[in-house]
Amino acid sequence: MGDPVLLQVAKPVEQFDTPELQALLQDMKDTMAALNGAGIAAPQIGVSLQVVIFGVGKNPRYPQAEEVPYTELINPVLEPQSDAMEDGWEGCLSVPGMRGVVPRYTKLRYRGFDPQGRPIDRTVDGFHARVVQHEVDHLLGILYPMRIRDLRTFGFNEALFPGQQLVDD
Ligand code: NI
């Protein structure tokens, strides 16, 4: 947080299935894995392109956590399916060590392309919808603290959730 690239609107990808795009995705994948993240957007590694990846597997430590399939999503477009929103805790790899309560649309249709240029079209809700909205915000130059409505819900992980290991987006 503080790097100007995180405040820019990212450019759309124009060519699919290229070595450059594959290299970017590999770099994002490695970074997300090394930092134990739930998702990451290209601007978070300094590349202002409309590329996000996300995914949350089954974790025995969090049996109640919803699974999100691993997805590589390019040039995404979001379409909320109603005005309903819900509050939830979020963290971010670009705002390390912190958490805040952010309102997000409950149900969402998202469209975009995979790295080969094949269309992706899904309607999702809950945690999956939250992760997608968080990642796509990165492409619009928006970080989650900008969406917190009550800053009293913003703080350090060890103060808010002592002793817990948390994943970031
Ligand atoms: Ni993030």
Tab-separated table of N, CA and C and ligand atoms in Angstrom:
chain	number	residue	atom	x	y	z
A	1	MET	N	0.864	-1.183	0.000
A	1	MET	CA	0.000	0.000	0.000
A	1	MET	C	0.905	1.240	0.000
A	2	GLY	N	0.563	2.194	-0.868
A	2	GLY	CA	1.392	3.382	-1.026
A	2	GLY	C	2.083	3.418	-2.375
A	3	ASP	N	2.215	2.249	-3.032
A	3	ASP	CA	2.797	2.203	-4.381
A	3	ASP	C	1.744	2.708	-5.378
A	4	PRO	N	2.092	3.710	-6.198
A	4	PRO	CA	1.093	4.281	-7.118
A	4	PRO	C	0.450	3.261	-8.060
A	5	VAL	N	1.153	2.164	-8.382
A	5	VAL	CA	0.575	1.180	-9.314
A	5	VAL	C	-0.712	0.585	-8.745
A	6	LEU	N	-0.841	0.546	-7.410
A	6	LEU	CA	-2.037	-0.022	-6.774
A	6	LEU	C	-3.230	0.926	-6.856
A	7	LEU	N	-2.995	2.156	-7.288
A	7	LEU	CA	-4.083	3.140	-7.398
A	7	LEU	C	-4.470	3.385	-8.855
A	8	GLN	N	-3.802	2.684	-9.782
A	8	GLN	CA	-4.103	2.865	-11.205
A	8	GLN	C	-5.195	1.912	-11.662
A	9	VAL	N	-5.891	2.320	-12.740
A	9	VAL	CA	-6.805	1.405	-13.427
A	9	VAL	C	-5.952	0.572	-14.383
A	10	ALA	N	-6.038	-0.760	-14.247
A	10	ALA	CA	-5.190	-1.657	-15.049
A	10	ALA	C	-5.702	-1.747	-16.491
A	11	LYS	N	-4.785	-1.991	-17.398
A	11	LYS	CA	-5.144	-2.095	-18.828
A	11	LYS	C	-5.614	-3.508	-19.168
A	12	PRO	N	-6.552	-3.625	-20.115
A	12	PRO	CA	-6.972	-4.970	-20.526
A	12	PRO	C	-5.856	-5.723	-21.252
A	13	VAL	N	-5.878	-7.040	-21.108
A	13	VAL	CA	-4.971	-7.901	-21.871
A	13	VAL	C	-5.502	-7.977	-23.300
A	14	GLU	N	-4.623	-7.806	-24.283
A	14	GLU	CA	-5.064	-7.821	-25.684
A	14	GLU	C	-4.705	-9.120	-26.389
A	15	GLN	N	-3.636	-9.785	-25.932
A	15	GLN	CA	-3.243	-11.044	-26.585
A	15	GLN	C	-3.209	-12.164	-25.562
A	16	PHE	N	-3.926	-13.237	-25.897
A	16	PHE	CA	-4.006	-14.387	-24.999
A	16	PHE	C	-3.005	-15.453	-25.438
A	17	ASP	N	-2.795	-16.422	-24.520
A	17	ASP	CA	-1.977	-17.586	-24.857
A	17	ASP	C	-0.571	-17.206	-25.325
A	18	THR	N	0.040	-16.231	-24.669
A	18	THR	CA	1.402	-15.816	-25.023
A	18	THR	C	2.366	-16.220	-23.912
A	19	PRO	N	3.654	-16.360	-24.207
A	19	PRO	CA	4.640	-16.674	-23.164
A	19	PRO	C	4.693	-15.592	-22.080
A	20	GLU	N	4.488	-14.330	-22.469
A	20	GLU	CA	4.518	-13.236	-21.489
A	20	GLU	C	3.383	-13.394	-20.472
A	21	LEU	N	2.198	-13.733	-20.958
A	21	LEU	CA	1.050	-13.909	-20.075
A	21	LEU	C	1.275	-15.119	-19.165
A	22	GLN	N	1.802	-16.209	-19.721
A	22	GLN	CA	2.087	-17.402	-18.909
A	22	GLN	C	3.102	-17.080	-17.822
A	23	ALA	N	4.136	-16.290	-18.172
A	23	ALA	CA	5.170	-15.937	-17.190
A	23	ALA	C	4.574	-15.070	-16.074
A	24	LEU	N	3.712	-14.136	-16.447
A	24	LEU	CA	3.051	-13.291	-15.441
A	24	LEU	C	2.214	-14.153	-14.491
A	25	LEU	N	1.442	-15.084	-15.060
A	25	LEU	CA	0.589	-15.946	-14.234
A	25	LEU	C	1.420	-16.819	-13.298
A	26	GLN	N	2.542	-17.329	-13.798
A	26	GLN	CA	3.408	-18.159	-12.958
A	26	GLN	C	3.960	-17.343	-11.790
A	27	ASP	N	4.371	-16.122	-12.085
A	27	ASP	CA	4.900	-15.223	-11.056
A	27	ASP	C	3.827	-14.940	-9.996
A	28	MET	N	2.597	-14.705	-10.457
A	28	MET	CA	1.495	-14.431	-9.524
A	28	MET	C	1.197	-15.661	-8.661
A	29	LYS	N	1.189	-16.823	-9.314
A	29	LYS	CA	0.933	-18.089	-8.614
A	29	LYS	C	1.978	-18.341	-7.522
A	30	ASP	N	3.251	-18.146	-7.893
A	30	ASP	CA	4.351	-18.352	-6.936
A	30	ASP	C	4.226	-17.391	-5.756
A	31	THR	N	3.886	-16.138	-6.060
A	31	THR	CA	3.774	-15.120	-5.006
A	31	THR	C	2.620	-15.452	-4.072
A	32	MET	N	1.482	-15.831	-4.657
A	32	MET	CA	0.306	-16.165	-3.851
A	32	MET	C	0.603	-17.367	-2.947
A	33	ALA	N	1.289	-18.370	-3.508
A	33	ALA	CA	1.602	-19.564	-2.725
A	33	ALA	C	2.593	-19.232	-1.601
A	34	ALA	N	3.621	-18.439	-1.933
A	34	ALA	CA	4.653	-18.121	-0.937
A	34	ALA	C	4.068	-17.320	0.222
A	35	LEU	N	3.063	-16.504	-0.049
A	35	LEU	CA	2.480	-15.645	0.982
A	35	LEU	C	1.195	-16.233	1.549
A	36	ASN	N	0.848	-17.455	1.096
A	36	ASN	CA	-0.346	-18.136	1.590
A	36	ASN	C	-1.597	-17.292	1.374
A	37	GLY	N	-1.758	-16.769	0.153
A	37	GLY	CA	-2.890	-15.903	-0.147
A	37	GLY	C	-4.065	-16.661	-0.732
A	38	ALA	N	-5.249	-16.023	-0.698
A	38	ALA	CA	-6.454	-16.583	-1.320
A	38	ALA	C	-6.611	-16.073	-2.742
A	39	GLY	N	-5.877	-15.006	-3.070
A	39	GLY	CA	-5.951	-14.431	-4.408
A	39	GLY	C	-4.910	-13.359	-4.558
A	40	ILE	N	-4.645	-12.994	-5.816
A	40	ILE	CA	-3.702	-11.905	-6.066
A	40	ILE	C	-4.018	-11.310	-7.437
A	41	ALA	N	-3.765	-10.018	-7.561
A	41	ALA	CA	-4.001	-9.316	-8.821
A	41	ALA	C	-2.659	-8.822	-9.361
A	42	ALA	N	-2.543	-8.729	-10.702
A	42	ALA	CA	-1.265	-8.364	-11.317
A	42	ALA	C	-0.682	-7.055	-10.768
A	43	PRO	N	-1.500	-6.009	-10.513
A	43	PRO	CA	-0.896	-4.778	-9.980
A	43	PRO	C	-0.160	-4.990	-8.647
A	44	GLN	N	-0.530	-6.032	-7.905
A	44	GLN	CA	0.137	-6.289	-6.623
A	44	GLN	C	1.568	-6.763	-6.800
A	45	ILE	N	1.918	-7.230	-8.022
A	45	ILE	CA	3.334	-7.527	-8.284
A	45	ILE	C	3.896	-6.521	-9.299
A	46	GLY	N	3.231	-5.367	-9.389
A	46	GLY	CA	3.780	-4.255	-10.157
A	46	GLY	C	3.423	-4.224	-11.630
A	47	VAL	N	2.437	-5.054	-12.051
A	47	VAL	CA	2.069	-5.130	-13.469
A	47	VAL	C	0.630	-4.632	-13.617
A	48	SER	N	0.452	-3.522	-14.333
A	48	SER	CA	-0.873	-2.903	-14.428
A	48	SER	C	-1.680	-3.481	-15.590
A	49	LEU	N	-2.021	-4.780	-15.443
A	49	LEU	CA	-2.841	-5.477	-16.437
A	49	LEU	C	-4.013	-6.132	-15.720
A	50	GLN	N	-5.123	-6.353	-16.470
A	50	GLN	CA	-6.339	-6.919	-15.880
A	50	GLN	C	-6.249	-8.446	-15.777
A	51	VAL	N	-5.430	-8.884	-14.831
A	51	VAL	CA	-5.231	-10.313	-14.590
A	51	VAL	C	-5.344	-10.559	-13.090
A	52	VAL	N	-6.225	-11.499	-12.695
A	52	VAL	CA	-6.308	-11.901	-11.288
A	52	VAL	C	-6.313	-13.430	-11.197
A	53	ILE	N	-5.827	-13.941	-10.089
A	53	ILE	CA	-5.972	-15.364	-9.802
A	53	ILE	C	-6.492	-15.496	-8.371
A	54	PHE	N	-7.221	-16.573	-8.116
A	54	PHE	CA	-7.719	-16.799	-6.760
A	54	PHE	C	-8.080	-18.265	-6.604
A	55	GLY	N	-8.207	-18.682	-5.359
A	55	GLY	CA	-8.600	-20.058	-5.080
A	55	GLY	C	-8.323	-20.392	-3.633
A	56	VAL	N	-9.248	-21.111	-3.027
A	56	VAL	CA	-9.086	-21.533	-1.644
A	56	VAL	C	-9.433	-23.013	-1.570
A	57	GLY	N	-8.462	-23.823	-1.167
A	57	GLY	CA	-8.696	-25.256	-1.055
A	57	GLY	C	-9.274	-25.607	0.303
A	58	LYS	N	-9.580	-26.895	0.470
A	58	LYS	CA	-10.040	-27.375	1.779
A	58	LYS	C	-8.895	-27.266	2.764
A	59	ASN	N	-9.196	-26.662	3.909
A	59	ASN	CA	-8.177	-26.529	4.941
A	59	ASN	C	-8.726	-27.134	6.225
A	60	PRO	N	-8.061	-28.198	6.724
A	60	PRO	CA	-8.578	-28.868	7.924
A	60	PRO	C	-8.653	-27.947	9.138
A	61	ARG	N	-7.841	-26.879	9.119
A	61	ARG	CA	-7.882	-25.938	10.248
A	61	ARG	C	-9.145	-25.088	10.228
A	62	TYR	N	-9.726	-24.925	9.016
A	62	TYR	CA	-10.933	-24.100	8.876
A	62	TYR	C	-12.008	-24.893	8.154
A	63	PRO	N	-12.575	-25.899	8.819
A	63	PRO	CA	-13.542	-26.773	8.141
A	63	PRO	C	-14.775	-26.010	7.669
A	64	GLN	N	-15.063	-24.858	8.275
A	64	GLN	CA	-16.265	-24.096	7.892
A	64	GLN	C	-15.991	-23.166	6.711
A	65	ALA	N	-14.708	-23.006	6.332
A	65	ALA	CA	-14.384	-22.079	5.242
A	65	ALA	C	-14.864	-22.646	3.906
A	66	GLU	N	-15.452	-21.777	3.085
A	66	GLU	CA	-15.965	-22.215	1.787
A	66	GLU	C	-14.820	-22.387	0.804
A	67	GLU	N	-14.901	-23.449	0.006
A	67	GLU	CA	-13.908	-23.674	-1.035
A	67	GLU	C	-14.181	-22.779	-2.240
A	68	VAL	N	-13.124	-22.298	-2.850
A	68	VAL	CA	-13.244	-21.519	-4.080
A	68	VAL	C	-12.319	-22.168	-5.101
A	69	PRO	N	-12.830	-22.556	-6.293
A	69	PRO	CA	-11.976	-23.249	-7.256
A	69	PRO	C	-10.857	-22.331	-7.753
A	70	TYR	N	-9.663	-22.923	-7.968
A	70	TYR	CA	-8.546	-22.129	-8.480
A	70	TYR	C	-8.905	-21.582	-9.870
A	71	THR	N	-8.778	-20.277	-10.036
A	71	THR	CA	-9.225	-19.618	-11.262
A	71	THR	C	-8.210	-18.571	-11.706
A	72	GLU	N	-7.917	-18.562	-13.000
A	72	GLU	CA	-7.120	-17.495	-13.613
A	72	GLU	C	-8.088	-16.703	-14.474
A	73	LEU	N	-8.299	-15.438	-14.135
A	73	LEU	CA	-9.370	-14.634	-14.742
A	73	LEU	C	-8.782	-13.357	-15.339
A	74	ILE	N	-9.086	-13.147	-16.617
A	74	ILE	CA	-8.505	-12.026	-17.362
A	74	ILE	C	-9.622	-11.123	-17.883
A	75	ASN	N	-9.390	-9.820	-17.834
A	75	ASN	CA	-10.358	-8.793	-18.287
A	75	ASN	C	-11.743	-9.021	-17.677
A	76	PRO	N	-11.826	-9.144	-16.354
A	76	PRO	CA	-13.116	-9.470	-15.730
A	76	PRO	C	-14.120	-8.318	-15.751
A	77	VAL	N	-15.390	-8.704	-15.825
A	77	VAL	CA	-16.511	-7.767	-15.704
A	77	VAL	C	-17.456	-8.337	-14.652
A	78	LEU	N	-17.856	-7.502	-13.687
A	78	LEU	CA	-18.732	-7.947	-12.598
A	78	LEU	C	-20.132	-7.397	-12.787
A	79	GLU	N	-21.105	-8.215	-12.404
A	79	GLU	CA	-22.506	-7.812	-12.494
A	79	GLU	C	-23.212	-8.310	-11.230
A	80	PRO	N	-23.410	-7.434	-10.227
A	80	PRO	CA	-24.131	-7.869	-9.028
A	80	PRO	C	-25.540	-8.331	-9.413
A	81	GLN	N	-26.019	-9.400	-8.747
A	81	GLN	CA	-27.323	-9.959	-9.106
A	81	GLN	C	-28.462	-9.358	-8.291
A	82	SER	N	-28.119	-8.541	-7.289
A	82	SER	CA	-29.123	-7.778	-6.547
A	82	SER	C	-28.374	-6.714	-5.767
A	83	ASP	N	-29.135	-5.849	-5.072
A	83	ASP	CA	-28.491	-4.803	-4.273
A	83	ASP	C	-28.004	-5.334	-2.926
A	84	ALA	N	-28.332	-6.607	-2.609
A	84	ALA	CA	-27.991	-7.140	-1.289
A	84	ALA	C	-26.484	-7.182	-1.090
A	85	MET	N	-26.049	-6.695	0.089
A	85	MET	CA	-24.631	-6.730	0.432
A	85	MET	C	-24.481	-7.387	1.788
A	86	GLU	N	-23.285	-7.921	2.061
A	86	GLU	CA	-23.022	-8.460	3.391
A	86	GLU	C	-21.636	-8.046	3.842
A	87	ASP	N	-21.488	-7.894	5.163
A	87	ASP	CA	-20.199	-7.525	5.736
A	87	ASP	C	-19.352	-8.766	5.963
A	88	GLY	N	-18.048	-8.634	5.772
A	88	GLY	CA	-17.136	-9.737	6.074
A	88	GLY	C	-15.725	-9.214	6.278
A	89	TRP	N	-14.927	-9.995	7.002
A	89	TRP	CA	-13.531	-9.613	7.254
A	89	TRP	C	-12.681	-9.856	6.010
A	90	GLU	N	-11.802	-8.913	5.714
A	90	GLU	CA	-10.855	-9.098	4.607
A	90	GLU	C	-9.458	-8.698	5.046
A	91	GLY	N	-8.496	-9.329	4.375
A	91	GLY	CA	-7.106	-8.927	4.496
A	91	GLY	C	-6.556	-8.804	3.093
A	92	CYS	N	-5.321	-8.337	2.958
A	92	CYS	CA	-4.760	-8.137	1.623
A	92	CYS	C	-3.248	-8.269	1.691
A	93	LEU	N	-2.668	-8.948	0.691
A	93	LEU	CA	-1.211	-9.123	0.645
A	93	LEU	C	-0.496	-7.776	0.532
A	94	SER	N	-1.210	-6.740	0.057
A	94	SER	CA	-0.613	-5.407	-0.087
A	94	SER	C	-0.795	-4.544	1.161
A	95	VAL	N	-1.526	-5.094	2.144
A	95	VAL	CA	-1.743	-4.389	3.418
A	95	VAL	C	-1.457	-5.416	4.520
A	96	PRO	N	-0.196	-5.879	4.610
A	96	PRO	CA	0.083	-7.058	5.431
A	96	PRO	C	-0.214	-6.861	6.914
A	97	GLY	N	-0.696	-7.969	7.517
A	97	GLY	CA	-0.865	-7.998	8.965
A	97	GLY	C	-2.119	-7.331	9.476
A	98	MET	N	-3.035	-6.956	8.555
A	98	MET	CA	-4.223	-6.238	8.999
A	98	MET	C	-5.504	-6.879	8.486
A	99	ARG	N	-6.627	-6.496	9.102
A	99	ARG	CA	-7.956	-6.976	8.750
A	99	ARG	C	-8.947	-5.837	8.902
A	100	GLY	N	-10.006	-5.912	8.083
A	100	GLY	CA	-11.076	-4.930	8.230
A	100	GLY	C	-12.382	-5.509	7.726
A	101	VAL	N	-13.498	-4.956	8.179
A	101	VAL	CA	-14.822	-5.410	7.744
A	101	VAL	C	-15.250	-4.596	6.527
A	102	VAL	N	-15.562	-5.326	5.437
A	102	VAL	CA	-15.873	-4.701	4.152
A	102	VAL	C	-17.225	-5.213	3.653
A	103	PRO	N	-18.112	-4.302	3.209
A	103	PRO	CA	-19.364	-4.753	2.592
A	103	PRO	C	-19.122	-5.155	1.138
A	104	ARG	N	-19.708	-6.296	0.740
A	104	ARG	CA	-19.591	-6.757	-0.661
A	104	ARG	C	-20.956	-7.248	-1.120
A	105	TYR	N	-21.183	-7.220	-2.442
A	105	TYR	CA	-22.401	-7.804	-2.990
A	105	TYR	C	-22.437	-9.287	-2.667
A	106	THR	N	-23.606	-9.751	-2.256
A	106	THR	CA	-23.771	-11.138	-1.843
A	106	THR	C	-23.727	-12.075	-3.036
A	107	LYS	N	-24.405	-11.689	-4.130
A	107	LYS	CA	-24.509	-12.569	-5.292
A	107	LYS	C	-24.069	-11.823	-6.544
A	108	LEU	N	-23.273	-12.516	-7.330
A	108	LEU	CA	-22.532	-11.834	-8.379
A	108	LEU	C	-22.373	-12.730	-9.596
A	109	ARG	N	-22.563	-12.131	-10.787
A	109	ARG	CA	-22.161	-12.823	-12.010
A	109	ARG	C	-20.839	-12.219	-12.465
A	110	TYR	N	-19.858	-13.070	-12.789
A	110	TYR	CA	-18.631	-12.507	-13.353
A	110	TYR	C	-18.286	-13.192	-14.650
A	111	ARG	N	-17.776	-12.361	-15.550
A	111	ARG	CA	-17.366	-12.853	-16.853
A	111	ARG	C	-15.957	-12.381	-17.158
A	112	GLY	N	-15.281	-13.120	-17.992
A	112	GLY	CA	-13.921	-12.769	-18.374
A	112	GLY	C	-13.379	-13.891	-19.242
A	113	PHE	N	-12.070	-14.051	-19.249
A	113	PHE	CA	-11.428	-15.039	-20.109
A	113	PHE	C	-10.359	-15.791	-19.336
A	114	ASP	N	-10.102	-17.019	-19.757
A	114	ASP	CA	-8.975	-17.761	-19.202
A	114	ASP	C	-7.725	-17.394	-20.025
A	115	PRO	N	-6.537	-17.902	-19.640
A	115	PRO	CA	-5.309	-17.468	-20.326
A	115	PRO	C	-5.276	-17.837	-21.814
A	116	GLN	N	-6.096	-18.807	-22.226
A	116	GLN	CA	-6.153	-19.168	-23.647
A	116	GLN	C	-7.188	-18.334	-24.407
A	117	GLY	N	-7.895	-17.466	-23.697
A	117	GLY	CA	-8.890	-16.610	-24.339
A	117	GLY	C	-10.278	-17.226	-24.383
A	118	ARG	N	-10.468	-18.368	-23.674
A	118	ARG	CA	-11.804	-18.980	-23.619
A	118	ARG	C	-12.656	-18.253	-22.581
A	119	PRO	N	-13.938	-18.030	-22.882
A	119	PRO	CA	-14.774	-17.267	-21.949
A	119	PRO	C	-15.035	-17.994	-20.635
A	120	ILE	N	-15.104	-17.222	-19.564
A	120	ILE	CA	-15.518	-17.697	-18.236
A	120	ILE	C	-16.780	-16.912	-17.892
A	121	ASP	N	-17.813	-17.612	-17.422
A	121	ASP	CA	-19.078	-16.956	-17.065
A	121	ASP	C	-19.654	-17.717	-15.879
A	122	ARG	N	-19.605	-17.110	-14.690
A	122	ARG	CA	-20.066	-17.797	-13.475
A	122	ARG	C	-20.958	-16.878	-12.659
A	123	THR	N	-21.908	-17.490	-11.975
A	123	THR	CA	-22.718	-16.768	-10.994
A	123	THR	C	-22.442	-17.411	-9.639
A	124	VAL	N	-21.973	-16.596	-8.697
A	124	VAL	CA	-21.495	-17.121	-7.419
A	124	VAL	C	-22.036	-16.268	-6.276
A	125	ASP	N	-21.863	-16.782	-5.062
A	125	ASP	CA	-22.246	-15.973	-3.905
A	125	ASP	C	-21.274	-16.211	-2.761
A	126	GLY	N	-21.564	-15.566	-1.622
A	126	GLY	CA	-20.776	-15.785	-0.413
A	126	GLY	C	-19.301	-15.437	-0.581
A	127	PHE	N	-18.445	-16.328	-0.045
A	127	PHE	CA	-17.006	-16.064	-0.011
A	127	PHE	C	-16.398	-15.975	-1.411
A	128	HIS	N	-16.861	-16.826	-2.322
A	128	HIS	CA	-16.377	-16.789	-3.705
A	128	HIS	C	-16.635	-15.394	-4.301
A	129	ALA	N	-17.851	-14.883	-4.114
A	129	ALA	CA	-18.203	-13.550	-4.625
A	129	ALA	C	-17.343	-12.470	-3.973
A	130	ARG	N	-17.073	-12.630	-2.678
A	130	ARG	CA	-16.246	-11.655	-1.958
A	130	ARG	C	-14.823	-11.625	-2.511
A	131	VAL	N	-14.229	-12.803	-2.715
A	131	VAL	CA	-12.849	-12.866	-3.209
A	131	VAL	C	-12.746	-12.217	-4.590
A	132	VAL	N	-13.706	-12.500	-5.462
A	132	VAL	CA	-13.676	-11.926	-6.818
A	132	VAL	C	-13.783	-10.400	-6.739
A	133	GLN	N	-14.687	-9.882	-5.910
A	133	GLN	CA	-14.829	-8.428	-5.795
A	133	GLN	C	-13.562	-7.781	-5.254
A	134	HIS	N	-12.912	-8.439	-4.282
A	134	HIS	CA	-11.665	-7.903	-3.734
A	134	HIS	C	-10.594	-7.837	-4.823
A	135	GLU	N	-10.453	-8.936	-5.599
A	135	GLU	CA	-9.395	-8.969	-6.630
A	135	GLU	C	-9.679	-7.983	-7.750
A	136	VAL	N	-10.934	-7.904	-8.185
A	136	VAL	CA	-11.260	-6.993	-9.294
A	136	VAL	C	-11.098	-5.538	-8.848
A	137	ASP	N	-11.344	-5.249	-7.572
A	137	ASP	CA	-11.066	-3.904	-7.055
A	137	ASP	C	-9.608	-3.504	-7.306
A	138	HIS	N	-8.685	-4.471	-7.181
A	138	HIS	CA	-7.267	-4.158	-7.417
A	138	HIS	C	-7.051	-3.647	-8.842
A	139	LEU	N	-7.877	-4.084	-9.786
A	139	LEU	CA	-7.736	-3.655	-11.184
A	139	LEU	C	-8.309	-2.261	-11.401
A	140	LEU	N	-9.078	-1.792	-10.420
A	140	LEU	CA	-9.696	-0.464	-10.497
A	140	LEU	C	-8.956	0.546	-9.618
A	141	GLY	N	-7.855	0.112	-9.008
A	141	GLY	CA	-7.095	1.005	-8.133
A	141	GLY	C	-7.699	1.173	-6.756
A	142	ILE	N	-8.488	0.176	-6.339
A	142	ILE	CA	-9.163	0.261	-5.030
A	142	ILE	C	-8.606	-0.805	-4.080
A	143	LEU	N	-8.179	-0.373	-2.903
A	143	LEU	CA	-7.741	-1.288	-1.850
A	143	LEU	C	-8.847	-1.379	-0.800
A	144	TYR	N	-8.971	-2.564	-0.155
A	144	TYR	CA	-10.137	-2.778	0.719
A	144	TYR	C	-10.308	-1.729	1.826
A	145	PRO	N	-9.187	-1.148	2.377
A	145	PRO	CA	-9.434	-0.143	3.438
A	145	PRO	C	-10.287	1.031	2.944
A	146	MET	N	-10.256	1.297	1.624
A	146	MET	CA	-11.069	2.396	1.077
A	146	MET	C	-12.562	2.076	1.155
A	147	ARG	N	-12.905	0.813	1.332
A	147	ARG	CA	-14.319	0.407	1.368
A	147	ARG	C	-14.831	0.154	2.789
A	148	ILE	N	-13.952	0.257	3.775
A	148	ILE	CA	-14.393	0.038	5.158
A	148	ILE	C	-15.317	1.182	5.580
A	149	ARG	N	-16.484	0.838	6.118
A	149	ARG	CA	-17.446	1.879	6.494
A	149	ARG	C	-17.214	2.356	7.921
A	150	ASP	N	-16.770	1.458	8.778
A	150	ASP	CA	-16.532	1.815	10.181
A	150	ASP	C	-15.076	1.470	10.497
A	151	LEU	N	-14.224	2.503	10.565
A	151	LEU	CA	-12.782	2.251	10.735
A	151	LEU	C	-12.451	1.629	12.094
A	152	ARG	N	-13.420	1.555	12.977
A	152	ARG	CA	-13.172	0.832	14.239
A	152	ARG	C	-13.057	-0.665	13.989
A	153	THR	N	-13.485	-1.138	12.801
A	153	THR	CA	-13.335	-2.561	12.489
A	153	THR	C	-12.024	-2.834	11.738
A	154	PHE	N	-11.127	-1.880	11.682
A	154	PHE	CA	-9.864	-2.030	10.954
A	154	PHE	C	-8.741	-2.139	11.970
A	155	GLY	N	-7.905	-3.189	11.848
A	155	GLY	CA	-6.834	-3.301	12.831
A	155	GLY	C	-5.836	-4.395	12.511
A	156	PHE	N	-4.925	-4.609	13.443
A	156	PHE	CA	-3.877	-5.609	13.272
A	156	PHE	C	-4.408	-7.002	13.607
A	157	ASN	N	-3.954	-7.971	12.808
A	157	ASN	CA	-4.407	-9.353	13.005
A	157	ASN	C	-4.217	-9.825	14.442
A	158	GLU	N	-3.040	-9.551	15.009
A	158	GLU	CA	-2.759	-10.123	16.337
A	158	GLU	C	-3.624	-9.474	17.422
A	159	ALA	N	-4.116	-8.249	17.151
A	159	ALA	CA	-5.021	-7.605	18.113
A	159	ALA	C	-6.453	-8.101	17.923
A	160	LEU	N	-6.857	-8.288	16.650
A	160	LEU	CA	-8.238	-8.690	16.356
A	160	LEU	C	-8.464	-10.185	16.545
A	161	PHE	N	-7.475	-10.980	16.089
A	161	PHE	CA	-7.624	-12.448	16.082
A	161	PHE	C	-6.377	-13.077	16.688
A	162	PRO	N	-6.153	-12.898	17.986
A	162	PRO	CA	-4.902	-13.379	18.568
A	162	PRO	C	-4.695	-14.880	18.352
A	163	GLY	N	-3.485	-15.224	17.918
A	163	GLY	CA	-3.113	-16.637	17.789
A	163	GLY	C	-3.623	-17.328	16.533
A	164	GLN	N	-4.388	-16.647	15.692
A	164	GLN	CA	-4.922	-17.309	14.493
A	164	GLN	C	-4.050	-17.025	13.281
A	165	GLN	N	-3.964	-18.042	12.414
A	165	GLN	CA	-3.264	-17.852	11.145
A	165	GLN	C	-4.300	-17.550	10.083
A	166	LEU	N	-4.109	-16.468	9.336
A	166	LEU	CA	-5.147	-16.001	8.416
A	166	LEU	C	-4.608	-15.929	6.999
A	167	VAL	N	-5.511	-16.052	6.024
A	167	VAL	CA	-5.097	-15.888	4.625
A	167	VAL	C	-5.465	-14.491	4.147
A	168	ASP	N	-4.661	-13.985	3.215
A	168	ASP	CA	-4.873	-12.659	2.646
A	168	ASP	C	-5.220	-12.751	1.177
A	169	ASP	N	-5.790	-11.678	0.636
A	169	ASP	CA	-6.040	-11.571	-0.790
A	169	ASP	C	-5.157	-10.497	-1.374
B	1	NI	NI	-5.725	-7.651	-2.010
